[in-house]
N, CA, C and O atoms as a DFTB+ gen file, in Angstrom:
620 C
 N C O
     1  1     -47.006      -2.344     -37.644
     2  2     -46.382      -2.717     -36.393
     3  2     -46.653      -1.613     -35.365
     4  3     -46.396      -0.437     -35.621
     5  1     -47.168      -2.006     -34.215
     6  2     -47.460      -1.010     -33.190
     7  2     -46.261      -0.858     -32.255
     8  3     -45.475      -1.784     -32.056
     9  1     -46.155       0.311     -31.707
    10  2     -45.064       0.651     -30.808
    11  2     -45.506       0.345     -29.379
    12  3     -46.581       0.776     -28.962
    13  1     -44.688      -0.394     -28.621
    14  2     -45.027      -0.666     -27.232
    15  2     -44.828       0.608     -26.415
    16  3     -44.158       1.542     -26.856
    17  1     -45.414       0.634     -25.230
    18  2     -45.258       1.800     -24.358
    19  2     -43.796       2.011     -23.965
    20  3     -43.337       3.147     -23.848
    21  1     -43.073       0.918     -23.762
    22  2     -41.649       1.020     -23.414
    23  2     -40.873       1.624     -24.583
    24  3     -40.043       2.512     -24.392
    25  1     -41.148       1.137     -25.793
    26  2     -40.472       1.677     -26.980
    27  2     -40.835       3.148     -27.188
    28  3     -39.989       3.958     -27.566
    29  1     -42.099       3.479     -26.937
    30  2     -42.530       4.874     -27.043
    31  2     -41.773       5.741     -26.041
    32  3     -41.310       6.831     -26.379
    33  1     -41.650       5.251     -24.801
    34  2     -40.924       6.008     -23.773
    35  2     -39.468       6.208     -24.187
    36  3     -38.925       7.302     -24.036
    37  1     -38.834       5.152     -24.710
    38  2     -37.438       5.277     -25.164
    39  2     -37.317       6.286     -26.302
    40  3     -36.389       7.095     -26.325
    41  1     -38.254       6.237     -27.242
    42  2     -38.235       7.157     -28.376
    43  2     -38.415       8.601     -27.910
    44  3     -37.712       9.500     -28.372
    45  1     -39.352       8.816     -26.999
    46  2     -39.571      10.168     -26.472
    47  2     -38.337      10.669     -25.717
    48  3     -37.970      11.839     -25.822
    49  1     -37.706       9.777     -24.960
    50  2     -36.492      10.149     -24.233
    51  2     -35.382      10.529     -25.209
    52  3     -34.679      11.520     -25.007
    53  1     -35.230       9.736     -26.267
    54  2     -34.202      10.020     -27.278
    55  2     -34.448      11.372     -27.949
    56  3     -33.505      12.043     -28.368
    57  1     -35.719      11.767     -28.048
    58  2     -36.067      13.048     -28.654
    59  2     -36.007      14.203     -27.651
    60  3     -36.302      15.347     -27.998
    61  1     -35.624      13.897     -26.404
    62  2     -35.492      14.937     -25.394
    63  2     -36.797      15.320     -24.713
    64  3     -36.858      16.328     -24.009
    65  1     -37.832      14.533     -24.916
    66  2     -39.131      14.827     -24.322
    67  2     -39.293      14.014     -23.034
    68  3     -40.072      13.063     -22.981
    69  1     -38.548      14.403     -22.007
    70  2     -38.483      13.588     -20.790
    71  2     -39.806      13.518     -20.045
    72  3     -40.140      12.466     -19.499
    73  1     -40.568      14.599     -20.006
    74  2     -41.860      14.560     -19.302
    75  2     -42.815      13.582     -19.976
    76  3     -43.497      12.804     -19.307
    77  1     -42.858      13.628     -21.288
    78  2     -43.721      12.703     -22.027
    79  2     -43.216      11.266     -21.894
    80  3     -44.009      10.331     -21.784
    81  1     -41.899      11.097     -21.903
    82  2     -41.310       9.765     -21.734
    83  2     -41.656       9.203     -20.363
    84  3     -41.930       8.011     -20.227
    85  1     -41.644      10.063     -19.345
    86  2     -41.984       9.639     -17.988
    87  2     -43.430       9.146     -17.915
    88  3     -43.719       8.150     -17.252
    89  1     -44.326       9.841     -18.593
    90  2     -45.735       9.418     -18.623
    91  2     -45.860       8.070     -19.321
    92  3     -46.546       7.176     -18.825
    93  1     -45.205       7.918     -20.461
    94  2     -45.273       6.650     -21.199
    95  2     -44.687       5.499     -20.384
    96  3     -45.235       4.396     -20.381
    97  1     -43.574       5.755     -19.694
    98  2     -42.962       4.708     -18.874
    99  2     -43.856       4.357     -17.687
   100  3     -43.963       3.188     -17.316
   101  1     -44.495       5.358     -17.094
   102  2     -45.428       5.098     -15.994
   103  2     -46.586       4.231     -16.468
   104  3     -46.993       3.295     -15.781
   105  1     -47.108       4.546     -17.639
   106  2     -48.187       3.737     -18.211
   107  2     -47.713       2.312     -18.500
   108  3     -48.455       1.350     -18.304
   109  1     -46.478       2.188     -18.965
   110  2     -45.929       0.858     -19.253
   111  2     -45.827       0.017     -17.984
   112  3     -46.143      -1.173     -17.993
   113  1     -45.379       0.647     -16.883
   114  2     -45.289      -0.073     -15.611
   115  2     -46.686      -0.470     -15.144
   116  3     -46.903      -1.601     -14.709
   117  1     -47.630       0.464     -15.235
   118  2     -49.007       0.173     -14.838
   119  2     -49.614      -0.942     -15.665
   120  3     -50.280      -1.832     -15.135
   121  1     -49.382      -0.890     -16.970
   122  2     -49.905      -1.933     -17.860
   123  2     -49.275      -3.282     -17.525
   124  3     -49.962      -4.304     -17.508
   125  1     -47.985      -3.288     -17.263
   126  2     -47.286      -4.538     -16.922
   127  2     -47.780      -5.092     -15.590
   128  3     -47.839      -6.308     -15.409
   129  1     -48.134      -4.209     -14.656
   130  2     -48.671      -4.664     -13.376
   131  2     -50.034      -5.330     -13.541
   132  3     -50.397      -6.218     -12.770
   133  1     -50.786      -4.893     -14.557
   134  2     -52.132      -5.416     -14.770
   135  2     -52.190      -6.628     -15.684
   136  3     -53.251      -7.227     -15.857
   137  1     -51.069      -6.989     -16.265
   138  2     -51.034      -8.162     -17.131
   139  2     -49.983      -9.121     -16.621
   140  3     -48.951      -8.712     -16.088
   141  1     -50.250     -10.373     -16.787
   142  2     -49.277     -11.388     -16.371
   143  2     -48.478     -11.768     -17.593
   144  3     -48.979     -12.461     -18.478
   145  1     -47.221     -11.314     -17.651
   146  2     -46.420     -11.603     -18.845
   147  2     -45.075     -12.208     -18.491
   148  3     -44.137     -12.135     -19.285
   149  1     -44.964     -12.809     -17.302
   150  2     -43.680     -13.415     -16.956
   151  2     -43.396     -14.627     -17.835
   152  3     -42.278     -15.142     -17.844
   153  1     -44.405     -15.084     -18.575
   154  2     -44.175     -16.216     -19.477
   155  2     -43.289     -15.831     -20.650
   156  3     -42.733     -16.712     -21.307
   157  1     -43.139     -14.531     -20.936
   158  2     -42.268     -14.115     -22.042
   159  2     -40.842     -13.877     -21.578
   160  3     -40.042     -13.301     -22.317
   161  1     -40.505     -14.314     -20.357
   162  2     -39.173     -14.055     -19.801
   163  2     -38.060     -14.636     -20.648
   164  3     -36.982     -14.046     -20.716
   165  1     -38.277     -15.757     -21.288
   166  2     -37.233     -16.358     -22.097
   167  2     -37.088     -15.736     -23.467
   168  3     -36.127     -16.018     -24.182
   169  1     -38.039     -14.888     -23.838
   170  2     -38.032     -14.304     -25.178
   171  2     -37.189     -13.042     -25.281
   172  3     -36.912     -12.587     -26.391
   173  1     -36.785     -12.478     -24.190
   174  2     -36.044     -11.234     -24.181
   175  2     -34.634     -11.474     -23.673
   176  3     -34.373     -12.488     -23.025
   177  1     -33.723     -10.555     -23.959
   178  2     -32.348     -10.734     -23.483
   179  2     -32.285     -10.737     -21.962
   180  3     -32.955      -9.941     -21.304
   181  1     -31.489     -11.623     -21.413
   182  2     -31.247     -11.648     -19.982
   183  2     -32.417     -12.076     -19.140
   184  3     -32.371     -11.926     -17.919
   185  1     -33.484     -12.612     -19.748
   186  2     -34.616     -13.093     -18.989
   187  2     -35.579     -12.003     -18.565
   188  3     -36.359     -12.214     -17.636
   189  1     -35.556     -10.846     -19.208
   190  2     -36.446      -9.760     -18.800
   191  2     -37.856      -9.975     -19.330
   192  3     -38.099     -10.854     -20.157
   193  1     -38.777      -9.157     -18.839
   194  2     -40.147      -9.160     -19.323
   195  2     -40.591      -7.706     -19.476
   196  3     -39.786      -6.790     -19.310
   197  1     -41.862      -7.492     -19.791
   198  2     -42.347      -6.133     -20.029
   199  2     -42.161      -5.224     -18.816
   200  3     -41.754      -4.071     -18.957
   201  1     -42.457      -5.741     -17.630
   202  2     -42.334      -4.907     -16.436
   203  2     -40.878      -4.536     -16.180
   204  3     -40.580      -3.397     -15.821
   205  1     -39.973      -5.493     -16.362
   206  2     -38.549      -5.218     -16.162
   207  2     -38.085      -4.134     -17.130
   208  3     -37.383      -3.201     -16.740
   209  1     -38.481      -4.267     -18.388
   210  2     -38.106      -3.261     -19.393
   211  2     -38.654      -1.888     -19.019
   212  3     -37.969      -0.878     -19.178
   213  1     -39.898      -1.851     -18.518
   214  2     -40.497      -0.576     -18.120
   215  2     -39.755       0.031     -16.931
   216  3     -39.545       1.243     -16.884
   217  1     -39.356      -0.805     -15.969
   218  2     -38.596      -0.307     -14.814
   219  2     -37.257       0.286     -15.253
   220  3     -36.835       1.327     -14.749
   221  1     -36.601      -0.381     -16.189
   222  2     -35.297       0.102     -16.668
   223  2     -35.438       1.435     -17.400
   224  3     -34.666       2.362     -17.156
   225  1     -36.419       1.533     -18.294
   226  2     -36.580       2.788     -19.039
   227  2     -36.999       3.910     -18.090
   228  3     -36.612       5.061     -18.292
   229  1     -37.782       3.595     -17.062
   230  2     -38.143       4.614     -16.082
   231  2     -36.885       5.106     -15.363
   232  3     -36.721       6.307     -15.150
   233  1     -35.999       4.179     -14.990
   234  2     -34.727       4.562     -14.383
   235  2     -33.890       5.429     -15.318
   236  3     -33.282       6.410     -14.889
   237  1     -33.864       5.062     -16.596
   238  2     -33.116       5.856     -17.584
   239  2     -33.655       7.287     -17.669
   240  3     -32.889       8.246     -17.769
   241  1     -34.975       7.414     -17.626
   242  2     -35.592       8.740     -17.694
   243  2     -35.239       9.546     -16.450
   244  3     -34.945      10.739     -16.538
   245  1     -35.270       8.895     -15.298
   246  2     -34.912       9.597     -14.062
   247  2     -33.452      10.047     -14.077
   248  3     -33.128      11.123     -13.574
   249  1     -32.581       9.237     -14.647
   250  2     -31.173       9.649     -14.777
   251  2     -31.068      10.871     -15.683
   252  3     -30.339      11.816     -15.384
   253  1     -31.794      10.843     -16.780
   254  2     -31.798      11.979     -17.710
   255  2     -32.363      13.231     -17.032
   256  3     -31.958      14.352     -17.340
   257  1     -33.298      13.024     -16.110
   258  2     -33.928      14.129     -15.377
   259  2     -33.130      14.532     -14.142
   260  3     -33.603      15.317     -13.321
   261  1     -31.926      13.996     -14.013
   262  2     -31.023      14.300     -12.898
   263  2     -31.621      13.910     -11.542
   264  3     -31.539      14.658     -10.567
   265  1     -32.221      12.722     -11.510
   266  2     -32.757      12.173     -10.273
   267  2     -32.146      10.789     -10.023
   268  3     -32.859       9.786     -10.024
   269  1     -30.828      10.735      -9.809
   270  2     -30.165       9.440      -9.699
   271  2     -30.603       8.600      -8.502
   272  3     -30.616       7.372      -8.584
   273  1     -30.960       9.240      -7.402
   274  2     -31.375       8.462      -6.228
   275  2     -32.643       7.667      -6.538
   276  3     -32.744       6.492      -6.187
   277  1     -33.601       8.305      -7.191
   278  2     -34.832       7.589      -7.585
   279  2     -34.521       6.543      -8.648
   280  3     -35.116       5.465      -8.649
   281  1     -33.602       6.849      -9.546
   282  2     -33.250       5.891     -10.602
   283  2     -32.681       4.608     -10.006
   284  3     -32.961       3.518     -10.505
   285  1     -31.881       4.728      -8.939
   286  2     -31.308       3.518      -8.330
   287  2     -32.402       2.586      -7.846
   288  3     -32.252       1.367      -7.923
   289  1     -33.498       3.135      -7.348
   290  2     -34.605       2.292      -6.868
   291  2     -35.200       1.471      -8.014
   292  3     -35.481       0.283      -7.851
   293  1     -35.388       2.099      -9.161
   294  2     -35.972       1.394     -10.303
   295  2     -35.000       0.361     -10.874
   296  3     -35.410      -0.742     -11.236
   297  1     -33.726       0.711     -10.956
   298  2     -32.734      -0.255     -11.431
   299  2     -32.624      -1.446     -10.474
   300  3     -32.487      -2.591     -10.905
   301  1     -32.686      -1.161      -9.179
   302  2     -32.611      -2.243      -8.196
   303  2     -33.802      -3.197      -8.342
   304  3     -33.636      -4.416      -8.305
   305  1     -34.998      -2.633      -8.508
   306  2     -36.182      -3.479      -8.700
   307  2     -36.066      -4.306      -9.980
   308  3     -36.453      -5.474     -10.008
   309  1     -35.534      -3.697     -11.032
   310  2     -35.361      -4.419     -12.296
   311  2     -34.369      -5.570     -12.128
   312  3     -34.608      -6.670     -12.625
   313  1     -33.263      -5.323     -11.434
   314  2     -32.279      -6.384     -11.191
   315  2     -32.884      -7.524     -10.380
   316  3     -32.682      -8.695     -10.702
   317  1     -33.621      -7.186      -9.335
   318  2     -34.265      -8.219      -8.525
   319  2     -35.249      -9.023      -9.365
   320  3     -35.349     -10.242      -9.230
   321  1     -35.967      -8.330     -10.228
   322  2     -36.959      -9.003     -11.071
   323  2     -36.284      -9.938     -12.069
   324  3     -36.751     -11.059     -12.271
   325  1     -35.199      -9.500     -12.695
   326  2     -34.478     -10.355     -13.644
   327  2     -33.987     -11.613     -12.937
   328  3     -34.142     -12.725     -13.442
   329  1     -33.403     -11.424     -11.782
   330  2     -32.869     -12.581     -11.046
   331  2     -33.984     -13.526     -10.624
   332  3     -33.804     -14.743     -10.636
   333  1     -35.118     -12.980     -10.256
   334  2     -36.267     -13.796      -9.874
   335  2     -36.820     -14.551     -11.086
   336  3     -37.132     -15.738     -10.992
   337  1     -36.938     -13.865     -12.211
   338  2     -37.464     -14.500     -13.423
   339  2     -36.539     -15.610     -13.907
   340  3     -37.003     -16.671     -14.326
   341  1     -35.237     -15.368     -13.849
   342  2     -34.281     -16.395     -14.278
   343  2     -34.350     -17.617     -13.371
   344  3     -34.185     -18.750     -13.824
   345  1     -34.593     -17.377     -12.097
   346  2     -34.701     -18.472     -11.134
   347  2     -35.964     -19.288     -11.387
   348  3     -35.983     -20.493     -11.134
   349  1     -37.027     -18.638     -11.889
   350  2     -38.318     -19.299     -12.083
   351  2     -38.473     -19.991     -13.430
   352  3     -39.471     -20.676     -13.652
   353  1     -37.506     -19.828     -14.337
   354  2     -37.595     -20.484     -15.646
   355  2     -37.472     -21.991     -15.442
   356  3     -36.557     -22.443     -14.754
   357  1     -38.386     -22.784     -16.033
   358  2     -38.306     -24.242     -15.875
   359  2     -36.933     -24.767     -16.288
   360  3     -36.377     -24.361     -17.308
   361  1     -36.409     -25.664     -15.486
   362  2     -35.100     -26.241     -15.767
   363  2     -33.946     -25.405     -15.265
   364  3     -32.786     -25.762     -15.472
   365  1     -34.249     -24.282     -14.598
   366  2     -33.177     -23.398     -14.120
   367  2     -32.742     -23.750     -12.699
   368  3     -31.957     -23.020     -12.094
   369  1     -33.239     -24.847     -12.171
   370  2     -32.880     -25.250     -10.806
   371  2     -31.505     -25.908     -10.840
   372  3     -31.394     -27.131     -10.918
   373  1     -30.464     -25.090     -10.779
   374  2     -29.092     -25.573     -10.848
   375  2     -28.419     -25.400      -9.505
   376  3     -28.873     -24.623      -8.665
   377  1     -27.324     -26.135      -9.307
   378  2     -26.562     -25.986      -8.068
   379  2     -25.870     -24.634      -8.028
   380  3     -25.766     -24.020      -6.966
   381  1     -25.398     -24.167      -9.172
   382  2     -24.725     -22.875      -9.252
   383  2     -25.621     -21.901     -10.001
   384  3     -26.337     -22.301     -10.919
   385  1     -25.591     -20.623      -9.622
   386  2     -26.390     -19.653     -10.373
   387  2     -25.859     -19.536     -11.802
   388  3     -24.667     -19.730     -12.037
   389  1     -26.735     -19.220     -12.753
   390  2     -26.264     -19.082     -14.125
   391  2     -25.298     -17.906     -14.248
   392  3     -25.325     -16.973     -13.446
   393  1     -24.459     -17.972     -15.254
   394  2     -23.524     -16.875     -15.495
   395  2     -24.319     -15.602     -15.749
   396  3     -25.420     -15.642     -16.299
   397  1     -23.754     -14.481     -15.344
   398  2     -24.434     -13.210     -15.530
   399  2     -24.454     -12.853     -17.011
   400  3     -23.415     -12.867     -17.671
   401  1     -25.624     -12.537     -17.525
   402  2     -25.757     -12.177     -18.934
   403  2     -25.217     -10.765     -19.171
   404  3     -25.068      -9.978     -18.237
   405  1     -24.931     -10.465     -20.426
   406  2     -24.481      -9.112     -20.786
   407  2     -25.533      -8.086     -20.402
   408  3     -25.219      -6.978     -19.969
   409  1     -26.781      -8.478     -20.570
   410  2     -27.917      -7.614     -20.237
   411  2     -27.891      -7.247     -18.756
   412  3     -28.080      -6.086     -18.394
   413  1     -27.656      -8.243     -17.902
   414  2     -27.596      -8.019     -16.462
   415  2     -26.369      -7.186     -16.097
   416  3     -26.440      -6.338     -15.207
   417  1     -25.246      -7.419     -16.778
   418  2     -24.033      -6.630     -16.543
   419  2     -24.300      -5.162     -16.871
   420  3     -23.916      -4.275     -16.109
   421  1     -24.961      -4.904     -18.009
   422  2     -25.284      -3.523     -18.400
   423  2     -26.195      -2.863     -17.380
   424  3     -26.039      -1.681     -17.075
   425  1     -27.152      -3.626     -16.849
   426  2     -28.057      -3.076     -15.850
   427  2     -27.317      -2.779     -14.545
   428  3     -27.583      -1.763     -13.903
   429  1     -26.395      -3.652     -14.150
   430  2     -25.582      -3.396     -12.953
   431  2     -24.747      -2.130     -13.141
   432  3     -24.568      -1.359     -12.199
   433  1     -24.239      -1.917     -14.352
   434  2     -23.462      -0.709     -14.643
   435  2     -24.343       0.532     -14.541
   436  3     -23.928       1.536     -13.961
   437  1     -25.560       0.477     -15.100
   438  2     -26.485       1.608     -14.982
   439  2     -26.787       1.897     -13.509
   440  3     -26.800       3.048     -13.072
   441  1     -27.024       0.838     -12.774
   442  2     -27.308       0.963     -11.347
   443  2     -26.119       1.591     -10.618
   444  3     -26.297       2.469      -9.774
   445  1     -24.922       1.144     -10.942
   446  2     -23.714       1.700     -10.335
   447  2     -23.535       3.170     -10.670
   448  3     -23.188       3.966      -9.797
   449  1     -23.768       3.543     -11.929
   450  2     -23.656       4.949     -12.336
   451  2     -24.649       5.820     -11.573
   452  3     -24.309       6.912     -11.118
   453  1     -25.881       5.326     -11.439
   454  2     -26.904       6.091     -10.718
   455  2     -26.525       6.232      -9.249
   456  3     -26.689       7.302      -8.664
   457  1     -26.024       5.165      -8.658
   458  2     -25.645       5.202      -7.240
   459  2     -24.473       6.162      -7.006
   460  3     -24.462       6.893      -6.016
   461  1     -23.493       6.164      -7.908
   462  2     -22.365       7.102      -7.776
   463  2     -22.874       8.535      -7.926
   464  3     -22.469       9.422      -7.175
   465  1     -23.757       8.760      -8.893
   466  2     -24.302      10.110      -9.084
   467  2     -25.096      10.564      -7.865
   468  3     -25.150      11.756      -7.560
   469  1     -25.716       9.605      -7.165
   470  2     -26.476       9.924      -5.956
   471  2     -25.583       9.941      -4.710
   472  3     -26.063      10.146      -3.596
   473  1     -24.290       9.725      -4.912
   474  2     -23.291       9.663      -3.840
   475  2     -23.603       8.553      -2.826
   476  3     -23.330       8.684      -1.632
   477  1     -24.174       7.472      -3.328
   478  2     -24.451       6.283      -2.519
   479  2     -23.418       5.228      -2.920
   480  3     -23.718       4.291      -3.659
   481  1     -22.207       5.402      -2.419
   482  2     -21.076       4.610      -2.876
   483  2     -21.149       3.147      -2.419
   484  3     -20.611       2.265      -3.088
   485  1     -21.797       2.890      -1.306
   486  2     -21.943       1.502      -0.863
   487  2     -22.808       0.707      -1.848
   488  3     -22.469      -0.417      -2.216
   489  1     -23.918       1.299      -2.265
   490  2     -24.782       0.631      -3.248
   491  2     -24.065       0.477      -4.587
   492  3     -24.195      -0.546      -5.259
   493  1     -23.313       1.499      -4.963
   494  2     -22.568       1.420      -6.224
   495  2     -21.591       0.258      -6.185
   496  3     -21.529      -0.544      -7.117
   497  1     -20.834       0.172      -5.113
   498  2     -19.859      -0.925      -4.983
   499  2     -20.552      -2.275      -4.990
   500  3     -20.091      -3.212      -5.641
   501  1     -21.652      -2.375      -4.272
   502  2     -22.389      -3.638      -4.206
   503  2     -22.849      -4.073      -5.600
   504  3     -22.685      -5.234      -5.974
   505  1     -23.417      -3.153      -6.358
   506  2     -23.897      -3.486      -7.706
   507  2     -22.742      -3.854      -8.631
   508  3     -22.815      -4.838      -9.366
   509  1     -21.685      -3.064      -8.590
   510  2     -20.565      -3.296      -9.509
   511  2     -19.745      -4.521      -9.117
   512  3     -19.234      -5.228      -9.986
   513  1     -19.616      -4.776      -7.823
   514  2     -18.881      -5.966      -7.375
   515  2     -19.637      -7.253      -7.667
   516  3     -19.044      -8.331      -7.676
   517  1     -20.952      -7.151      -7.909
   518  2     -21.727      -8.348      -8.245
   519  2     -21.433      -8.840      -9.661
   520  3     -21.763      -9.970     -10.020
   521  1     -20.812      -7.979     -10.452
   522  2     -20.429      -8.367     -11.817
   523  2     -19.196      -9.262     -11.723
   524  3     -18.204      -8.881     -11.102
   525  1     -19.246     -10.443     -12.329
   526  2     -18.066     -11.329     -12.286
   527  2     -16.834     -10.611     -12.837
   528  3     -16.929      -9.837     -13.790
   529  1     -15.686     -10.874     -12.231
   530  2     -14.449     -10.179     -12.616
   531  2     -14.165     -10.307     -14.105
   532  3     -13.685      -9.360     -14.728
   533  1     -14.451     -11.448     -14.671
   534  2     -14.170     -11.651     -16.094
   535  2     -15.054     -10.780     -16.988
   536  3     -14.697     -10.493     -18.131
   537  1     -16.214     -10.358     -16.459
   538  2     -17.154      -9.563     -17.253
   539  2     -17.019      -8.059     -17.003
   540  3     -17.749      -7.266     -17.597
   541  1     -16.098      -7.666     -16.136
   542  2     -15.953      -6.246     -15.807
   543  2     -15.207      -5.503     -16.908
   544  3     -14.049      -5.796     -17.206
   545  1     -15.889      -4.551     -17.496
   546  2     -15.289      -3.729     -18.555
   547  2     -14.468      -2.611     -17.920
   548  3     -14.448      -2.454     -16.699
   549  1     -13.802      -1.849     -18.757
   550  2     -13.031      -0.698     -18.281
   551  2     -13.974       0.301     -17.608
   552  3     -13.621       0.904     -16.594
   553  1     -15.168       0.474     -18.167
   554  2     -16.140       1.404     -17.573
   555  2     -16.531       0.958     -16.170
   556  3     -16.657       1.787     -15.268
   557  1     -16.724      -0.342     -15.978
   558  2     -17.071      -0.880     -14.664
   559  2     -15.919      -0.649     -13.692
   560  3     -16.133      -0.212     -12.562
   561  1     -14.698      -0.942     -14.133
   562  2     -13.524      -0.780     -13.267
   563  2     -13.301       0.690     -12.881
   564  3     -12.951       0.990     -11.739
   565  1     -13.504       1.590     -13.828
   566  2     -13.350       3.026     -13.534
   567  2     -14.382       3.487     -12.511
   568  3     -14.067       4.229     -11.580
   569  1     -15.611       3.036     -12.698
   570  2     -16.673       3.418     -11.774
   571  2     -16.437       2.826     -10.383
   572  3     -16.686       3.482      -9.372
   573  1     -15.958       1.594     -10.342
   574  2     -15.605       0.971      -9.066
   575  2     -14.493       1.767      -8.384
   576  3     -14.551       2.017      -7.180
   577  1     -13.488       2.159      -9.152
   578  2     -12.381       2.947      -8.589
   579  2     -12.895       4.269      -8.035
   580  3     -12.465       4.701      -6.965
   581  1     -13.807       4.912      -8.748
   582  2     -14.400       6.168      -8.286
   583  2     -15.136       5.964      -6.966
   584  3     -14.999       6.761      -6.038
   585  1     -15.922       4.881      -6.891
   586  2     -16.679       4.606      -5.669
   587  2     -15.754       4.264      -4.507
   588  3     -15.965       4.723      -3.384
   589  1     -14.723       3.454      -4.780
   590  2     -13.763       3.117      -3.718
   591  2     -13.073       4.379      -3.206
   592  3     -12.943       4.579      -1.999
   593  1     -12.637       5.221      -4.126
   594  2     -11.941       6.455      -3.758
   595  2     -12.848       7.350      -2.920
   596  3     -12.415       7.931      -1.925
   597  1     -14.113       7.457      -3.333
   598  2     -15.057       8.288      -2.587
   599  2     -15.312       7.750      -1.180
   600  3     -15.612       8.510      -0.260
   601  1     -15.189       6.430      -1.026
   602  2     -15.352       5.817       0.303
   603  2     -14.061       5.862       1.111
   604  3     -14.035       5.460       2.275
   605  1     -12.982       6.357       0.486
   606  2     -11.698       6.453       1.174
   607  2     -10.915       5.160       1.165
   608  3     -10.006       4.981       1.975
   609  1     -11.250       4.263       0.269
   610  2     -10.554       2.981       0.174
   611  2      -9.497       3.030      -0.912
   612  3      -9.616       3.775      -1.884
   613  1      -8.472       2.233      -0.732
   614  2      -7.483       2.035      -1.784
   615  2      -7.388       0.548      -2.038
   616  3      -7.222      -0.241      -1.107
   617  1      -7.490       0.175      -3.271
   618  2      -7.435      -1.262      -3.624
   619  2      -6.485      -1.472      -4.761
   620  3      -6.296      -2.604      -5.207
């Protein structure tokens, strides 16, 4: 069994080799840009594909490297891509948008954490408020409270 570039990047990150993980994630994004793999969108959790996975792991590496502002950009692109892929799946033309998957909720939380770390509280609130109230965990609520407090709001 061969290791994908995304899996390699995750493994390198877990081993603390952030520079090497960054290279592997960059290669994964480049490879995904050169191949058309949106057809595998239904095979992964939350409708993701290879490029989405590469964007997320790149964001994770940037967070580990203490670059939250750059990480928010990658998480935002990944979220947009997931939503676009879910919209393009045959038979997904519904009157109401599909319920947010756990995968998408986790990505919104990562995005919110990166935005709070970058002191971009408006983006953090936007990402976290997009999570349906029923799906908001204690971690989401705490992060929302932190962002609201930093913006001077009381709710």
